[in-house]
PDB file of C-alpha atoms in Angstrom:
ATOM      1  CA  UNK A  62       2.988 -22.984  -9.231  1.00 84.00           C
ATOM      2  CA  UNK A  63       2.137 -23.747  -5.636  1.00 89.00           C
ATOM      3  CA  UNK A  64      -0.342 -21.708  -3.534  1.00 91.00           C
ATOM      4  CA  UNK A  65       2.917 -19.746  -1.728  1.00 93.00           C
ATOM      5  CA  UNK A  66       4.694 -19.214  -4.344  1.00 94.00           C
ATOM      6  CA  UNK A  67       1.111 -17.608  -5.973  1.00 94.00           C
ATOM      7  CA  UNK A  68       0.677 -15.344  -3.370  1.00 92.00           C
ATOM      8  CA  UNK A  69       4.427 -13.709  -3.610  1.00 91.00           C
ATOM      9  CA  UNK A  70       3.923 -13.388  -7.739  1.00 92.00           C
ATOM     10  CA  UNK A  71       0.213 -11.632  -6.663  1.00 92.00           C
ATOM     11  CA  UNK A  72       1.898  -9.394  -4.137  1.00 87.00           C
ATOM     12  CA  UNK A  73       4.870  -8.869  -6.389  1.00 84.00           C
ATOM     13  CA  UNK A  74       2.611  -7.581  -9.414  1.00 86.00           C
ATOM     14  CA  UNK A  75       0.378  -5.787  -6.318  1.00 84.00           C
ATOM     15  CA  UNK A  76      -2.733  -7.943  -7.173  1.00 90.00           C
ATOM     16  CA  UNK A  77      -5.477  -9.189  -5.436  1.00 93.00           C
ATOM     17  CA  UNK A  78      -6.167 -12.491  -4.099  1.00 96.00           C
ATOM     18  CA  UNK A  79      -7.776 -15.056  -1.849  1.00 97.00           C
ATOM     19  CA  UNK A  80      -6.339 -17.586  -0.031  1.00 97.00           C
ATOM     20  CA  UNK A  81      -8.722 -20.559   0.359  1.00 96.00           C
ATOM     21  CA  UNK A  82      -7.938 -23.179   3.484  1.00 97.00           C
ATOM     22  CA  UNK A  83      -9.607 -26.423   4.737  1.00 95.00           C
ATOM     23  CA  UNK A  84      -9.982 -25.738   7.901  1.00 96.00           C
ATOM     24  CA  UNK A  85     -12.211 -28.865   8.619  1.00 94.00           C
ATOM     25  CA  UNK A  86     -13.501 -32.144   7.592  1.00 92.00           C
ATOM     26  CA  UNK A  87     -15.634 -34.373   8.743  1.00 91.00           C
ATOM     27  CA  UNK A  88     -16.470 -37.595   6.821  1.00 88.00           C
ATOM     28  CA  UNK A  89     -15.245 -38.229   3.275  1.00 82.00           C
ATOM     29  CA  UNK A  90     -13.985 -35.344   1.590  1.00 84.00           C
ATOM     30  CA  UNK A  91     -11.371 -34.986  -1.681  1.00 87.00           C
ATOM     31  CA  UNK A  92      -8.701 -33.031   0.399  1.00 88.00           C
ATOM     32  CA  UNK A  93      -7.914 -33.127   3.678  1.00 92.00           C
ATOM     33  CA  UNK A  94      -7.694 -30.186   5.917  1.00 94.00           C
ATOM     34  CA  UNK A  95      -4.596 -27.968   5.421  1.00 95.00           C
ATOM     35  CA  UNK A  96      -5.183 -28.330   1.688  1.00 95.00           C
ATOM     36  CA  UNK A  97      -5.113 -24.290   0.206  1.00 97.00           C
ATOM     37  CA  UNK A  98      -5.703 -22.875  -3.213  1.00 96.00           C
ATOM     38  CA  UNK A  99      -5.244 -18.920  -4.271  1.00 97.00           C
ATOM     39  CA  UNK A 100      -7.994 -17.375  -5.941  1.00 96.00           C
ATOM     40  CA  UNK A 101      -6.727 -14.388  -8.460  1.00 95.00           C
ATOM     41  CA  UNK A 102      -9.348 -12.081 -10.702  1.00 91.00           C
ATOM     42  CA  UNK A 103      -8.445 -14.331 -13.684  1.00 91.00           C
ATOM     43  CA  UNK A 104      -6.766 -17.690 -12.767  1.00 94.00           C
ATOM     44  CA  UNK A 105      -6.192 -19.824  -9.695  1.00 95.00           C
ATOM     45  CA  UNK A 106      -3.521 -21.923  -8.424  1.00 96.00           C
ATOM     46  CA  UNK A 107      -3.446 -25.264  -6.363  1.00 95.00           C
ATOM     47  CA  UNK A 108      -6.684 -27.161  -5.432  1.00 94.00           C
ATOM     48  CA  UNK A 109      -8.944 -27.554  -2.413  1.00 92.00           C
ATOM     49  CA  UNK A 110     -10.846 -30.968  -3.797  1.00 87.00           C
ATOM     50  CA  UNK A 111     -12.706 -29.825  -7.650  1.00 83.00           C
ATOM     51  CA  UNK A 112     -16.076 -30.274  -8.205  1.00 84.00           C
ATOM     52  CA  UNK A 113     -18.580 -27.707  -6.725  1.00 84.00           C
ATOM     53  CA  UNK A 114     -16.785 -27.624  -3.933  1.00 89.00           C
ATOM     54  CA  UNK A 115     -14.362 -25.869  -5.558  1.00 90.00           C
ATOM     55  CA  UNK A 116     -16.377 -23.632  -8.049  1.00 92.00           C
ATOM     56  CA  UNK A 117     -18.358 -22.380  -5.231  1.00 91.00           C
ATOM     57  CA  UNK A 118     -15.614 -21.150  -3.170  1.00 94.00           C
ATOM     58  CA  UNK A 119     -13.466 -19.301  -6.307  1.00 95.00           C
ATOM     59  CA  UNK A 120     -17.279 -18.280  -7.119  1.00 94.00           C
ATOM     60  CA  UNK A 121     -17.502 -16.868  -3.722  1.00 95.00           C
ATOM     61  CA  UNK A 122     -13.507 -15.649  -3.606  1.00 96.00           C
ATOM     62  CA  UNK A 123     -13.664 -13.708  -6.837  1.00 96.00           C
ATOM     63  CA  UNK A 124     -17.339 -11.563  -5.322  1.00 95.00           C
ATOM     64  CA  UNK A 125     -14.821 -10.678  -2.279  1.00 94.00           C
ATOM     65  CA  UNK A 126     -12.373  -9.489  -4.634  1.00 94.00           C
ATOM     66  CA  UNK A 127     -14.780  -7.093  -6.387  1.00 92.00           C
ATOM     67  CA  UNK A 128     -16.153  -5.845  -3.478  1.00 91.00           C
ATOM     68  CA  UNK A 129     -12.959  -5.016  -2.489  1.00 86.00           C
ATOM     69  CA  UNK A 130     -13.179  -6.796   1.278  1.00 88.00           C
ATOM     70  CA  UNK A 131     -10.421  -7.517   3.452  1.00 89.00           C
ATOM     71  CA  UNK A 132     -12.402  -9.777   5.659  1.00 93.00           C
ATOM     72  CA  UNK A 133     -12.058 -13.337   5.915  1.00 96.00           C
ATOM     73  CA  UNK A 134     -15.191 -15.327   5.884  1.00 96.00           C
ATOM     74  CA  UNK A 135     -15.757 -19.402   6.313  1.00 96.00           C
ATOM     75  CA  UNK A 136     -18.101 -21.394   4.342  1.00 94.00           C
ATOM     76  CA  UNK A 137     -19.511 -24.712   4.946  1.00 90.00           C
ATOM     77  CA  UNK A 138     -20.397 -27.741   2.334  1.00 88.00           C
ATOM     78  CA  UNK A 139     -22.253 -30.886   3.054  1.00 82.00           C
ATOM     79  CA  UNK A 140     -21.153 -33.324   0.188  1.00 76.00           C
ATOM     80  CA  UNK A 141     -24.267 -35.426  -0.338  1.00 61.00           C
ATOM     81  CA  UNK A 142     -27.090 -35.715  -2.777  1.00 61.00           C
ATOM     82  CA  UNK A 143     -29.457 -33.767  -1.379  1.00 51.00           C
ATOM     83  CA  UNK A 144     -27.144 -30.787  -0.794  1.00 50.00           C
ATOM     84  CA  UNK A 145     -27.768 -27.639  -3.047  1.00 53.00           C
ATOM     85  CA  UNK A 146     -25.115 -27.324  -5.755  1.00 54.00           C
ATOM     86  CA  UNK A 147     -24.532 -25.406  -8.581  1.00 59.00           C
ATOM     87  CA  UNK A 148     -21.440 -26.702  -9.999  1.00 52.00           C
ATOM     88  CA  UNK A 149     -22.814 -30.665 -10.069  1.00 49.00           C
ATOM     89  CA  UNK A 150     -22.749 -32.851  -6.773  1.00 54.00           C
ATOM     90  CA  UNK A 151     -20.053 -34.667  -5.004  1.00 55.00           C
ATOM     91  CA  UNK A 152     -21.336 -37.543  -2.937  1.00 57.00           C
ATOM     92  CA  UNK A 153     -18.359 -38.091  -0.968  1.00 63.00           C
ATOM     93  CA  UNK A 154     -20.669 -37.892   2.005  1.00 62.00           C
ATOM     94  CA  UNK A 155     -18.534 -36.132   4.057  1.00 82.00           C
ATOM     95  CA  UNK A 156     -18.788 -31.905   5.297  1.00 89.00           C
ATOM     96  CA  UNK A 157     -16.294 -29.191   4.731  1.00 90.00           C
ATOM     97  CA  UNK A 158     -15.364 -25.809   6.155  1.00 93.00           C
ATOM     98  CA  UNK A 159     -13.246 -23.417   4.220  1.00 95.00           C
ATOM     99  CA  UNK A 160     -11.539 -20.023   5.436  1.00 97.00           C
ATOM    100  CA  UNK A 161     -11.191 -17.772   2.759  1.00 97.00           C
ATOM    101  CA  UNK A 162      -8.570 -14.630   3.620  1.00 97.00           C
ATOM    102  CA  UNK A 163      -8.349 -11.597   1.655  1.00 96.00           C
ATOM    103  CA  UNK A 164      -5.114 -10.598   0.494  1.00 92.00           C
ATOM    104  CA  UNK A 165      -4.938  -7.272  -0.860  1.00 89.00           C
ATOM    105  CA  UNK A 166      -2.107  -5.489  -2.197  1.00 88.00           C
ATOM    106  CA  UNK A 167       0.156  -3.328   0.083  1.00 89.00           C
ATOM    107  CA  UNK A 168       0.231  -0.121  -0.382  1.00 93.00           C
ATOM    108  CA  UNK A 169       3.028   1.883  -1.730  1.00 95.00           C
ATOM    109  CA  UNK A 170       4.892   5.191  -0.032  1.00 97.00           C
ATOM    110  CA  UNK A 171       7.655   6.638  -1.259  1.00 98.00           C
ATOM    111  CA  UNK A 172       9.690   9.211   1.075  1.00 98.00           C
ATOM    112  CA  UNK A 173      11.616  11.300  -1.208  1.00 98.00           C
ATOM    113  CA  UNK A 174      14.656  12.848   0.870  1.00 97.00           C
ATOM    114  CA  UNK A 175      16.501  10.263   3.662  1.00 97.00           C
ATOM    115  CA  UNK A 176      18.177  12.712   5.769  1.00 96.00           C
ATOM    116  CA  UNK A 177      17.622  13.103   9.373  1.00 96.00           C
ATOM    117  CA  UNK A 178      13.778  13.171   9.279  1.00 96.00           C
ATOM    118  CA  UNK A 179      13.237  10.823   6.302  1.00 97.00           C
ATOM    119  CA  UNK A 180      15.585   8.588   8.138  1.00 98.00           C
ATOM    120  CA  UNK A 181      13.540   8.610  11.375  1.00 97.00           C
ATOM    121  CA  UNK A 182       9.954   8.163   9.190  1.00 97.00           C
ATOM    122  CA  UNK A 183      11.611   5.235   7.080  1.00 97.00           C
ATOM    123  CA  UNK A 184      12.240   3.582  10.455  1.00 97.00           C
ATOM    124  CA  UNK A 185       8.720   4.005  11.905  1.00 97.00           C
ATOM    125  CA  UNK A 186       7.353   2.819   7.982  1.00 97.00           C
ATOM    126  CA  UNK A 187       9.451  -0.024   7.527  1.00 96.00           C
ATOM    127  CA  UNK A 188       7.798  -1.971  10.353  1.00 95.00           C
ATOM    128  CA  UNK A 189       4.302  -1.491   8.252  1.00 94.00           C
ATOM    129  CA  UNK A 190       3.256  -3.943   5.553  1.00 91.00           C
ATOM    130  CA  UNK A 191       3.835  -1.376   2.530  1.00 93.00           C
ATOM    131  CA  UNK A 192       6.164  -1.180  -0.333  1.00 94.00           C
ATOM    132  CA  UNK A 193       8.491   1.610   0.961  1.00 97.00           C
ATOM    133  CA  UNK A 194      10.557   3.450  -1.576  1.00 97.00           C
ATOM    134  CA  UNK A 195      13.622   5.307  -0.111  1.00 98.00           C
ATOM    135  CA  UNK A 196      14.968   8.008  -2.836  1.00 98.00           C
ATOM    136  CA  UNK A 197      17.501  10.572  -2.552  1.00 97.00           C
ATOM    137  CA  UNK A 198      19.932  11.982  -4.859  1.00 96.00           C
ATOM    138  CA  UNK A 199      22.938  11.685  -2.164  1.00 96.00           C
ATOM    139  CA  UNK A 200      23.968   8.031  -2.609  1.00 97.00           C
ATOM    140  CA  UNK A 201      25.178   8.157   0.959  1.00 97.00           C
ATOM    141  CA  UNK A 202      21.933   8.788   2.185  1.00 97.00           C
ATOM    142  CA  UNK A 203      20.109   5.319   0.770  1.00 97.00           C
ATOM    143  CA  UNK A 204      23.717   2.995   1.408  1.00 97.00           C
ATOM    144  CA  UNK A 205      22.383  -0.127   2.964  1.00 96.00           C
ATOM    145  CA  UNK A 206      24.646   0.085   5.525  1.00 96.00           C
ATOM    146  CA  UNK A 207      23.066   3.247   6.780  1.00 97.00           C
ATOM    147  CA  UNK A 208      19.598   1.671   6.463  1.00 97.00           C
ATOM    148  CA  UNK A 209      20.161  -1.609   7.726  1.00 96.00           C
ATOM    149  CA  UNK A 210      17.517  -1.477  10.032  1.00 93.00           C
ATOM    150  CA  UNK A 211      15.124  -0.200   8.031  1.00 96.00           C
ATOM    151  CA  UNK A 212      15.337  -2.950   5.465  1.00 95.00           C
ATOM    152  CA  UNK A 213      15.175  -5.599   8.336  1.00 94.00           C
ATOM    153  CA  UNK A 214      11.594  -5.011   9.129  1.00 92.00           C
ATOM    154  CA  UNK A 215       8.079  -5.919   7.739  1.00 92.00           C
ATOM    155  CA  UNK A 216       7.623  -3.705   4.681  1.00 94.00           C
ATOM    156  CA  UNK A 217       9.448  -4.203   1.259  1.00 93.00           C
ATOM    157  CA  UNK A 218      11.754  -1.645   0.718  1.00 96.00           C
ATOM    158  CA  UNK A 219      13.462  -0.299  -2.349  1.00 96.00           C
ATOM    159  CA  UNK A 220      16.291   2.289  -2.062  1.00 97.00           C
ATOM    160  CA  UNK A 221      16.632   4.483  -5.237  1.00 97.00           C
ATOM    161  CA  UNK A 222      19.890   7.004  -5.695  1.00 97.00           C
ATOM    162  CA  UNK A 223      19.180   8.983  -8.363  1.00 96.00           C
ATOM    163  CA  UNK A 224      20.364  12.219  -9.067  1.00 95.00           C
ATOM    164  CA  UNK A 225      16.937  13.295 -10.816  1.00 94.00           C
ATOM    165  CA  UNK A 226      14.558  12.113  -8.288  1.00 94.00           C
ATOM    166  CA  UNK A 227      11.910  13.283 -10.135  1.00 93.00           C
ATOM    167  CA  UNK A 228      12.220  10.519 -12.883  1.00 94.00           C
ATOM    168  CA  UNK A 229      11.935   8.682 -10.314  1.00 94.00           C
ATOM    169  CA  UNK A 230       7.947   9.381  -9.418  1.00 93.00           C
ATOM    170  CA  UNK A 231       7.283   8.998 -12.792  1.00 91.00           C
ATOM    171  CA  UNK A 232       7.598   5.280 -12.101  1.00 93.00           C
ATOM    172  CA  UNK A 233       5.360   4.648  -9.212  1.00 94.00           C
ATOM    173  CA  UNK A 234       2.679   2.941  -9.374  1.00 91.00           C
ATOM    174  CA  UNK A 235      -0.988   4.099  -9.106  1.00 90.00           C
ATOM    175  CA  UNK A 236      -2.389   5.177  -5.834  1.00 92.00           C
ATOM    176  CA  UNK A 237       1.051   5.778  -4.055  1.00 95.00           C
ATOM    177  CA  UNK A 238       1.267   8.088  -1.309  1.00 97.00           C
ATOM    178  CA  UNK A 239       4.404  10.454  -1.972  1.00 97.00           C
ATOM    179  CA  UNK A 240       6.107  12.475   0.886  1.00 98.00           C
ATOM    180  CA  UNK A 241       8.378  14.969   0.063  1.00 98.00           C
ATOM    181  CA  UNK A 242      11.232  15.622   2.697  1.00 97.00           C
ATOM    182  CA  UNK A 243      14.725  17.156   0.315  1.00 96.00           C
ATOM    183  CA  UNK A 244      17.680  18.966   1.993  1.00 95.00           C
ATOM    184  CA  UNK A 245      17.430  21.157  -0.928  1.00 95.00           C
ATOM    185  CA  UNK A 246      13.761  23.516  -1.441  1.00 95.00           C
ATOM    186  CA  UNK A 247      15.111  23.352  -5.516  1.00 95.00           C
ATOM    187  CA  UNK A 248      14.598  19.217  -5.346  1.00 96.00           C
ATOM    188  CA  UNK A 249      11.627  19.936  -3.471  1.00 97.00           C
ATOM    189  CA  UNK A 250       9.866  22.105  -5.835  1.00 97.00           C
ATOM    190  CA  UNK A 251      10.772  19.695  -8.960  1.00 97.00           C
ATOM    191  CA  UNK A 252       8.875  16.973  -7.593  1.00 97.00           C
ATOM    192  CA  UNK A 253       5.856  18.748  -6.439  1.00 97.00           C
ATOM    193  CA  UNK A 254       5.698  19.738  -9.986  1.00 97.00           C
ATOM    194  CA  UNK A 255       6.607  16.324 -11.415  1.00 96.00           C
ATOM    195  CA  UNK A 256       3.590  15.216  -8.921  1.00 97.00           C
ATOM    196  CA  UNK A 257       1.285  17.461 -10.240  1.00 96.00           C
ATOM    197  CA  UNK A 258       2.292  16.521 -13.752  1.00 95.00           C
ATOM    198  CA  UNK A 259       2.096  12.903 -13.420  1.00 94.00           C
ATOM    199  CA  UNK A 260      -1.282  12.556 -11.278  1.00 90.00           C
ATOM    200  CA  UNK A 261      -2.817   9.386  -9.899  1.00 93.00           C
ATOM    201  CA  UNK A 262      -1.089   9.734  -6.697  1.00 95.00           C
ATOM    202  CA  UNK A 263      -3.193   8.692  -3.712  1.00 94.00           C
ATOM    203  CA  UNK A 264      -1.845  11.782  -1.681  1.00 95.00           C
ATOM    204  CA  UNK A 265       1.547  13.972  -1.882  1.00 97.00           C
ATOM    205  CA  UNK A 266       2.588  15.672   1.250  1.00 97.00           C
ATOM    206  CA  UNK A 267       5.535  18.243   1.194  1.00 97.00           C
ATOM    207  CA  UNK A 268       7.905  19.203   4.486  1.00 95.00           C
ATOM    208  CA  UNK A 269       8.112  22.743   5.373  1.00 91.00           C
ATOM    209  CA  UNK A 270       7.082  25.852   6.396  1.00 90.00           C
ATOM    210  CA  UNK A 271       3.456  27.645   5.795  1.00 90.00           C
ATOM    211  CA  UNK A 272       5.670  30.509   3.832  1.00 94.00           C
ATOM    212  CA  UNK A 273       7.956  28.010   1.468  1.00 95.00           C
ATOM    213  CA  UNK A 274       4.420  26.927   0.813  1.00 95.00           C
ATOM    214  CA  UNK A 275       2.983  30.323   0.038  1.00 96.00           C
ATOM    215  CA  UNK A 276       6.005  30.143  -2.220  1.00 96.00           C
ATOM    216  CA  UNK A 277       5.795  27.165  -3.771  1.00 97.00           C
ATOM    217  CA  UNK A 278       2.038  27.771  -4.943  1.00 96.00           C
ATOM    218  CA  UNK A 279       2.732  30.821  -6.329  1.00 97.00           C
ATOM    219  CA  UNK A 280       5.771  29.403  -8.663  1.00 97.00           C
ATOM    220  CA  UNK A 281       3.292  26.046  -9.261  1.00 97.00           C
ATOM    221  CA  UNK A 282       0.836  28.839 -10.613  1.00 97.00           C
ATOM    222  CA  UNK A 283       3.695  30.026 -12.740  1.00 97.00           C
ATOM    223  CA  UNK A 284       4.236  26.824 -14.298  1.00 96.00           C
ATOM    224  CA  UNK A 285       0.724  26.495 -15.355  1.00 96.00           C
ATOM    225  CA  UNK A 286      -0.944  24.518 -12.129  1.00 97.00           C
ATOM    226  CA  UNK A 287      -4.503  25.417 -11.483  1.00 96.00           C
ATOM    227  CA  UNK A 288      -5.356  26.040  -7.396  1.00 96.00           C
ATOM    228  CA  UNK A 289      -7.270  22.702  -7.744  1.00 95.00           C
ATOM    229  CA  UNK A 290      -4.751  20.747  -8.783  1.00 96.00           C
ATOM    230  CA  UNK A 291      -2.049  22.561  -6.273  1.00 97.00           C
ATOM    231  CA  UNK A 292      -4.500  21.469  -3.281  1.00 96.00           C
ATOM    232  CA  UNK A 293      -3.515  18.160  -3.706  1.00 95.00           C
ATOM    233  CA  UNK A 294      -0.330  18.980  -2.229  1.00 96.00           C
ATOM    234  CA  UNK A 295      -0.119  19.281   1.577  1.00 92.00           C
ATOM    235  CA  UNK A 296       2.295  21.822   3.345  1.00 94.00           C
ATOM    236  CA  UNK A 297       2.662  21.499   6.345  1.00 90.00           C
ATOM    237  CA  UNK A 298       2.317  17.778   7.188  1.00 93.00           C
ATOM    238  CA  UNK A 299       1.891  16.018  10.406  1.00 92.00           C
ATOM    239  CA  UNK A 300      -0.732  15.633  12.831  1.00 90.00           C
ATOM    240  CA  UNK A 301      -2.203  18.495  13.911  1.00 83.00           C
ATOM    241  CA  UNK A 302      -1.521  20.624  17.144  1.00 80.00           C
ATOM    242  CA  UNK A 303       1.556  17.816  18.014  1.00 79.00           C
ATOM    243  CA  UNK A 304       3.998  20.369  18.898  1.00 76.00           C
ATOM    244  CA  UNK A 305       8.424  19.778  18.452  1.00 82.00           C
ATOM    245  CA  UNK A 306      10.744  19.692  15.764  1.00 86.00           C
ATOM    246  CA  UNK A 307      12.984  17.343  16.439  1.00 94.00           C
ATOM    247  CA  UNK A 308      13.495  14.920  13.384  1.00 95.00           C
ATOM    248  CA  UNK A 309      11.339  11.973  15.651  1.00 95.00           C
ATOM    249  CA  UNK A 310       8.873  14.361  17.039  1.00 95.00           C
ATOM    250  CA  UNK A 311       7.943  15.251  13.262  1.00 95.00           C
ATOM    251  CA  UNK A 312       8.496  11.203  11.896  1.00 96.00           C
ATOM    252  CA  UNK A 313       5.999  10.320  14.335  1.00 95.00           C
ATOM    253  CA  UNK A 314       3.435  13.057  13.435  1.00 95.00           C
ATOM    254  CA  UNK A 315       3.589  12.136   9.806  1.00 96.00           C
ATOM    255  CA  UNK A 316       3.489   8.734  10.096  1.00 96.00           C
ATOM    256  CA  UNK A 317       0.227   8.816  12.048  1.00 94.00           C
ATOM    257  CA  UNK A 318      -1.583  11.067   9.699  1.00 94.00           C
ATOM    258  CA  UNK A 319       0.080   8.814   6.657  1.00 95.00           C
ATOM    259  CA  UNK A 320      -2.055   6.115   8.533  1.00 94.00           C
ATOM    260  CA  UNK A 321      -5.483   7.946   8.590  1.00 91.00           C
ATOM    261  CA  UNK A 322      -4.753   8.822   4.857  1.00 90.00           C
ATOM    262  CA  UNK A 323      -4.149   4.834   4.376  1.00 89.00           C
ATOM    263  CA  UNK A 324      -7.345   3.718   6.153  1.00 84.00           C
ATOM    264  CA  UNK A 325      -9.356   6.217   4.073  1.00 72.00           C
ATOM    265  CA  UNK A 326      -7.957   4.677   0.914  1.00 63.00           C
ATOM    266  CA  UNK A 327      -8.737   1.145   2.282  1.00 59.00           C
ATOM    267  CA  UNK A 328     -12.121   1.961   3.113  1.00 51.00           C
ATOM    268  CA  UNK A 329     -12.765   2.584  -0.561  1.00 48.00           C
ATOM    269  CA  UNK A 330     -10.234  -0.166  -2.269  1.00 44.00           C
ATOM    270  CA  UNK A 331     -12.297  -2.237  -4.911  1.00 38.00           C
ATOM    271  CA  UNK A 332     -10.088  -4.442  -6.595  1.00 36.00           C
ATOM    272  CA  UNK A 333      -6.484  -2.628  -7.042  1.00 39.00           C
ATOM    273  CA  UNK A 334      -6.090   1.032  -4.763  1.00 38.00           C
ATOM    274  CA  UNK A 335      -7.696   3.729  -5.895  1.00 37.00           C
ATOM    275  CA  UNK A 336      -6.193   7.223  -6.053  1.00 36.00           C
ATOM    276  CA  UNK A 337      -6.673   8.903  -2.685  1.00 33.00           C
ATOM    277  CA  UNK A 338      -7.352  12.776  -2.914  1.00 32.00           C
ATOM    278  CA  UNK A 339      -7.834  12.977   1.002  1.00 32.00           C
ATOM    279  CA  UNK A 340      -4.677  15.119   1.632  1.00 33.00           C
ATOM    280  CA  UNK A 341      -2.420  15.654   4.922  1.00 32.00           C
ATOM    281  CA  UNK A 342      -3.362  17.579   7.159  1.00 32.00           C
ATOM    282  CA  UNK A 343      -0.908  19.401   9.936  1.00 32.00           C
ATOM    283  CA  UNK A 344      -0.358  22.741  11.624  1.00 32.00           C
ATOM    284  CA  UNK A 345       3.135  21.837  12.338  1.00 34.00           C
ATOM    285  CA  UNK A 346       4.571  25.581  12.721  1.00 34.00           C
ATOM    286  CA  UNK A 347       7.887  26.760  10.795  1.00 38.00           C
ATOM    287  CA  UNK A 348      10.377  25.319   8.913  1.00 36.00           C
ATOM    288  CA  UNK A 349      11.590  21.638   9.782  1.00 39.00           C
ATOM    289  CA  UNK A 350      14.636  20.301  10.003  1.00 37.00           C
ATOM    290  CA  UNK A 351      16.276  17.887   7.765  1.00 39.00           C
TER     291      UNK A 351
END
């Protein structure tokens, strides 16, 4: 397997990685520059020359990983005997610099309910590097015709129609940030308690009014939810004080506090996301529309 194709099976499995380049060479060296290798948590694919060369920089690649950084760093190797090695010498003479990126996995949102606010957030989302699921139980809503410029733009999207949506959450992955956005309060309530159920969700955020929510906690209490465990729900959501109800005016608010909820989970990424318990916030007044 190539270096490419290496990244799109680490991205595809959301996995870690580093991509190692040869930025520079001057003298002798075993690869040219241009030549990359990936650098997974347990195996690596294509070469950037052996030797310590080599060991050093997957040495180097899998600390990043742990630590969980997204920043790229360059490191420099004189090939000589007298050069400090601990993975045996190369006396090719020559000196090397090697960029080594980050790639961590995307995160995943799912946006439960496409109608005309879902719609307008899956349009502002899809131009994000995430893995967007779509999911309603109206076919209609998630045709591709309908979405065909959602599914144009940077983030990998995967439309679900299922008429038990919450099934559905069952199957994300760890750490994904759910938004909650029905045309019916019923659906609504089935996967807030699904959510609750299921757990390991970075953050769940639920459309509506301050009373549906008053409501919704006390039937949550009835199905055996502590108050700690309801909290990790948000009701309202959207930015706070951003005024409108139109379905953009709202898009746009959650969106933006999606993003601070995403930059709080980065901050603390080690390896594969971690849960994020950081909810929504929002005093977006009244009930929205769909």
């Amino acid at each position: 397997m190539d270096w490419l194709s290496a990244l799109q099976g680490l991205r595809a499995e959301r996995s870690p990685g580093v991509l190692a380049t040869v930025t520079e060479v001057r003298g002798h060296a075993p690869r040219d520059a241009g030549a990359k290798m990936v650098v997974g948590s347990e195996a690596t694919w294509d070469s950037i020359g052996g030797g310590n060369l080599e060991a050093s920089v997957i040495e180097r690649a899998r600390a990043m990983l742990a630590a969980g950084t997204g920043v790229p760093e360059t490191l420099e190797f004189s090939l000589n005997e007298h050069a400090a090695a601990r993975h045996g010498r190369q006396c090719c003479g020559g000196v090397v610099r090697v960029l080594l990126e980050p790639f961590l996995p995307r995160p995943t949102v799912a946006v439960f309910g496409v109608g005309h606010v879902g719609y307008e957030l899956a349009r502002i989302l899809s131009r994000l590097p995430l893995t967007l699921h779509l999911v309603d139980s109206r076919a209609d809503q998630v045709d591709p015709g309908r979405l065909a410029a959602v599914t144009a733009g940077t983030a990998d999207v995967r439309l679900v129609a299922s008429p038990v949506p919450d099934t559905v959450l069952g199957t994300l992955p760890s750490g994904s940030h759910v938004l909650i956005l029905t045309h019916d309060h019923a659906e609504d309530f089935l996967l807030c308690d699904a959510a609750l159920r299921r757990g390991a969700l970075g953050s769940v955020g639920l459309i509506g009014s301050r009373a549906k929510w008053s409501r919704f906690r006390q039937r949550l209490r009835a199905e055996g939810h502590s108050d700690a465990a309801i909290d990790a729900i948000t009701c309202p959501i959207g930015v706070p004080g951003l005024a409108g109800k139109a379905p953009a005016v709202i898009a746009i608010s959650v969106a933006a506090d999606l993003l601070k909820t995403l930059e709080l989970g980065e901050a603390g990424v080690s390896g594969a996301p971690e849960p994020v318990r950081a909810p929504f916030s929002s005093t977006v007044p009244g009930p929205h529309p769909r």
